[in-house]
Short mmCIF file of C-alpha atoms and ligand atoms in Angstrom, two decimals:
data_model
loop_
_atom_site.label_atom_id
_atom_site.label_comp_id
_atom_site.label_asym_id
_atom_site.label_seq_id
_atom_site.Cartn_x
_atom_site.Cartn_y
_atom_site.Cartn_z
CA MET C 404 190.29 26.01 76.16
CA LYS C 405 187.18 28.08 75.49
CA THR C 406 184.90 29.20 78.29
CA LYS C 407 181.30 28.09 77.83
CA GLY C 408 178.58 30.72 77.67
CA MET C 409 175.93 31.23 80.31
CA LEU C 410 172.29 30.23 80.07
CA LEU C 411 170.14 33.13 81.20
CA VAL C 412 166.41 32.72 81.80
CA VAL C 413 164.15 35.74 82.12
CA SER C 414 160.50 35.33 83.18
CA GLY C 415 157.77 37.53 84.51
CA PRO C 416 154.15 38.39 83.84
CA SER C 417 153.24 40.06 80.54
CA GLY C 418 153.38 43.76 81.19
CA ALA C 419 156.27 43.50 83.66
CA GLY C 420 158.62 44.88 81.00
CA LYS C 421 160.82 41.81 80.57
CA GLY C 422 160.92 42.22 76.78
CA THR C 423 162.25 45.76 77.07
CA ILE C 424 164.81 44.67 79.65
CA CYS C 425 165.95 41.77 77.43
CA ASP C 426 166.33 44.13 74.44
CA ALA C 427 168.52 46.46 76.52
CA LEU C 428 170.66 43.52 77.67
CA ARG C 429 171.16 42.33 74.10
CA ARG C 430 172.38 45.77 73.09
CA HIS C 431 174.71 45.97 76.07
CA PHE C 432 176.34 42.53 75.98
CA PRO C 433 177.98 41.71 72.63
CA HIS C 434 178.26 38.03 73.51
CA MET C 435 174.60 37.69 74.38
CA ASP C 436 172.38 35.75 71.98
CA TYR C 437 168.63 35.55 72.12
CA SER C 438 166.95 32.22 71.58
CA VAL C 439 163.95 32.55 69.27
CA SER C 440 161.28 30.17 70.52
CA MET C 441 158.89 28.11 68.47
CA THR C 442 155.17 28.60 69.05
CA THR C 443 151.84 27.41 67.72
CA ARG C 444 150.12 30.72 68.46
CA ALA C 445 149.31 33.00 65.52
CA PRO C 446 151.64 35.93 64.81
CA ARG C 447 150.49 39.28 66.17
CA GLU C 448 150.55 42.38 64.03
CA GLY C 449 154.13 43.32 63.19
CA GLU C 450 155.64 40.00 64.36
CA LYS C 451 158.01 38.25 61.96
CA ASP C 452 158.67 34.54 61.56
CA GLY C 453 162.20 33.73 62.69
CA VAL C 454 162.55 37.05 64.51
CA ASN C 455 159.90 37.11 67.24
CA TYR C 456 159.11 33.39 67.04
CA PHE C 457 159.27 30.49 64.67
CA PHE C 458 155.56 30.12 63.99
CA THR C 459 154.33 26.60 63.35
CA ASP C 460 151.32 24.31 63.76
CA ASN C 461 150.45 21.67 66.37
CA ASP C 462 151.44 18.68 64.20
CA ARG C 463 154.92 20.03 63.46
CA PHE C 464 155.47 21.05 67.10
CA GLU C 465 154.46 17.62 68.36
CA GLU C 466 156.69 15.97 65.75
CA LEU C 467 159.65 18.00 67.06
CA LEU C 468 158.69 17.16 70.64
CA GLU C 469 158.94 13.46 69.77
CA LYS C 470 162.39 14.10 68.35
CA ASP C 471 163.46 15.73 71.63
CA ALA C 472 164.24 18.97 69.80
CA PHE C 473 163.34 21.28 72.69
CA LEU C 474 165.37 22.25 75.73
CA GLU C 475 162.06 22.96 77.45
CA TYR C 476 158.50 23.53 76.35
CA ALA C 477 155.17 24.52 77.85
CA LYS C 478 151.57 25.14 76.98
CA VAL C 479 150.79 28.77 77.75
CA TYR C 480 147.25 30.08 77.18
CA ASP C 481 146.45 26.92 75.11
CA HIS C 482 149.42 27.26 72.76
CA TYR C 483 152.72 25.42 72.66
CA TYR C 484 155.96 27.33 73.19
CA GLY C 485 159.40 25.70 73.09
CA THR C 486 163.11 26.52 73.10
CA PRO C 487 165.13 24.91 70.26
CA LYS C 488 167.83 22.79 71.87
CA ASP C 489 170.44 22.80 69.08
CA TYR C 490 170.63 26.58 68.78
CA VAL C 491 171.13 27.10 72.51
CA PHE C 492 173.83 24.45 72.90
CA ASN C 493 175.72 25.53 69.77
CA ARG C 494 175.87 29.16 70.86
CA MET C 495 176.88 28.28 74.42
CA ASP C 496 179.61 25.97 73.12
CA ALA C 497 180.86 28.90 71.03
CA GLY C 498 181.24 30.90 74.27
CA HIS C 499 178.13 33.05 73.91
CA HIS C 500 175.63 33.75 76.66
CA VAL C 501 172.14 32.73 75.59
CA MET C 502 169.06 34.46 76.88
CA LEU C 503 165.65 32.77 77.04
CA GLU C 504 162.53 34.80 77.63
CA ILE C 505 160.19 32.03 78.75
CA ASP C 506 157.35 31.36 81.14
CA ILE C 507 157.63 29.94 84.64
CA GLN C 508 156.89 26.31 83.63
CA GLY C 509 159.77 26.38 81.17
CA ALA C 510 162.05 28.12 83.67
CA MET C 511 161.41 25.38 86.24
CA GLN C 512 162.30 22.69 83.67
CA ILE C 513 165.54 24.51 82.88
CA LYS C 514 166.37 24.95 86.57
CA LYS C 515 165.91 21.21 87.14
CA ALA C 516 167.97 20.08 84.16
CA TYR C 517 170.66 22.82 84.12
CA SER C 518 171.43 23.94 87.65
CA ASP C 519 174.04 26.33 86.25
CA ALA C 520 171.39 28.45 84.49
CA VAL C 521 170.81 31.92 85.88
CA CYS C 522 167.11 32.63 86.38
CA ILE C 523 165.72 36.12 86.78
CA TYR C 524 162.10 36.99 87.52
CA VAL C 525 160.89 40.47 86.61
CA VAL C 526 157.88 41.89 88.47
CA PRO C 527 155.98 45.14 88.28
CA PRO C 528 155.81 47.08 91.57
CA SER C 529 152.15 46.07 92.14
CA LEU C 530 149.28 44.15 90.59
CA GLU C 531 147.43 47.46 90.09
CA ILE C 532 150.31 48.84 88.02
CA LEU C 533 150.48 45.61 86.03
CA SER C 534 146.76 45.83 85.32
CA GLN C 535 147.16 49.46 84.28
CA ARG C 536 150.08 48.64 81.94
CA LEU C 537 148.13 45.82 80.28
CA ARG C 538 145.14 48.11 79.71
CA ASN C 539 147.36 50.88 78.34
CA ARG C 540 148.85 48.50 75.75
CA ARG C 541 145.37 48.17 74.21
CA THR C 542 146.35 44.84 72.63
CA ASP C 543 144.31 42.50 74.83
CA SER C 544 140.61 42.06 75.58
CA ASP C 545 139.34 42.32 79.19
CA GLU C 546 139.10 38.53 79.26
CA VAL C 547 142.76 38.09 78.21
CA ILE C 548 143.87 40.74 80.72
CA ARG C 549 142.00 38.90 83.48
CA LYS C 550 143.75 35.64 82.49
CA ARG C 551 147.16 37.35 82.52
CA LEU C 552 146.52 38.86 85.97
CA ASP C 553 145.37 35.48 87.34
CA LYS C 554 148.53 33.88 86.02
CA ALA C 555 150.66 36.64 87.57
CA ARG C 556 148.96 36.02 90.93
CA THR C 557 149.54 32.24 90.88
CA GLU C 558 153.19 32.71 89.88
CA LEU C 559 153.91 34.61 93.11
CA ASP C 560 154.34 31.30 94.95
CA TRP C 561 157.14 30.28 92.59
CA ILE C 562 159.27 33.41 92.53
CA ASP C 563 161.60 32.19 95.27
CA LYS C 564 162.71 29.35 92.98
CA TYR C 565 164.39 31.98 90.78
CA ASP C 566 167.91 33.15 91.55
CA TYR C 567 167.13 36.85 91.23
CA LEU C 568 164.10 39.09 91.51
CA ILE C 569 164.02 42.46 89.77
CA VAL C 570 161.21 44.89 90.50
CA ASN C 571 160.62 46.97 87.41
CA ASP C 572 159.51 50.24 88.91
CA ASP C 573 162.02 52.38 87.03
CA LEU C 574 163.18 50.82 83.74
CA GLU C 575 166.69 52.26 83.84
CA ILE C 576 167.30 50.95 87.36
CA ALA C 577 165.80 47.55 86.47
CA VAL C 578 168.11 47.26 83.44
CA SER C 579 171.17 48.22 85.48
CA LYS C 580 170.27 45.56 88.06
CA ALA C 581 169.97 42.92 85.33
CA LYS C 582 173.34 44.00 83.89
CA ALA C 583 174.89 43.70 87.36
CA VAL C 584 173.52 40.16 87.75
CA ILE C 585 174.96 39.06 84.41
CA THR C 586 178.32 40.72 85.01
CA ALA C 587 178.69 39.12 88.44
CA GLU C 588 177.56 35.69 87.20
CA ALA C 589 180.00 35.86 84.27
CA CYS C 590 182.84 36.48 86.75
CA ARG C 591 182.14 33.32 88.76
CA SER C 592 185.36 31.32 88.88
CA ARG C 593 183.55 28.09 87.95
CA ARG C 594 182.43 29.72 84.69
CA ASN C 595 185.99 30.67 83.80
CA SER C 596 187.85 27.39 83.76
CA GLY C 597 189.29 28.30 80.33
CA ILE C 598 190.99 31.42 81.71
CA ILE C 599 192.31 29.50 84.70
CA GLU C 600 193.80 26.80 82.42
CA ASN C 601 195.47 29.46 80.26
CA LEU C 602 196.91 31.19 83.30
CA LYS C 603 198.30 27.91 84.56
CA LYS C 604 199.99 27.31 81.20
CA MET C 605 201.44 30.84 81.11
CA TYR C 606 202.76 30.59 84.65
CA THR C 607 204.43 27.25 83.92
CA LEU C 608 206.16 28.66 80.85
CA GLN C 609 207.79 31.49 82.78
P1 5GP U 1976 153.43 35.73 74.11
O1 5GP U 1976 152.42 34.88 73.42
O2 5GP U 1976 152.80 36.90 74.83
O3 5GP U 1976 154.55 36.15 73.20
O4 5GP U 1976 154.11 34.82 75.23
C1 5GP U 1976 153.32 34.22 76.23
C2 5GP U 1976 154.24 33.62 77.30
O5 5GP U 1976 155.00 32.54 76.73
C3 5GP U 1976 155.27 34.61 77.85
O6 5GP U 1976 155.30 34.45 79.26
C4 5GP U 1976 156.57 34.16 77.24
O7 5GP U 1976 157.68 34.46 78.08
C5 5GP U 1976 156.34 32.66 77.16
N1 5GP U 1976 157.24 32.00 76.21
C6 5GP U 1976 157.72 32.46 75.03
N2 5GP U 1976 158.54 31.55 74.46
C7 5GP U 1976 158.58 30.49 75.30
C8 5GP U 1976 159.27 29.23 75.28
O8 5GP U 1976 160.02 28.88 74.38
N3 5GP U 1976 159.05 28.40 76.33
C9 5GP U 1976 158.22 28.73 77.37
N4 5GP U 1976 158.10 27.85 78.37
N5 5GP U 1976 157.56 29.89 77.43
C10 5GP U 1976 157.74 30.77 76.41
#
């Protein structure tokens, strides 16, 4: 019997460093897959279709919504974002952990529907540092930065709904904390029914 993979949700304000943490986790865990979301926002410079996102338009997204093709979806900054259901379930059935880097609305939908999912929220050490990081990126206008900071502020009330909180003060420490969470969660006995069944069979044969 094969052990099913884990569903890992990572959220946090833009500029918290969740993307960098997720990249490090993907390199570290060979059985960790990353779910590429679908979005109606336009690609940014350097982004590739099928790698960063599946880029699409409103009509197609809404058509897929009607077909119940998403595990969760949300409207973030006026654009749709959604997680393809088939990909996630297929990979988990094959025993892989699947990581979703999604916003808080999507994370709450996942938490409600899949209580077994592991949800991590990544925060910067302070709002000042977040503001500084967003300005240093030089990718967003003042207006967009203000929107992102407002969103970060309103999300504070929801953090305790997540299973784990990681403060990204020092990237290396933040990554090692995330690795520790995944390692411990993967060892939970309820996630390892396949191993238990095999052990039972082996012990009966002896
Ligand atoms: P960005 O446009 O900067 O790539 O992403 C904006 C926000 O949308 C980020 O918080 C990101 O985590 C979130 N996001 C990306 N993909 C999904 C998704 O499939 N579902 C949800 N709910 N949020 C997503």
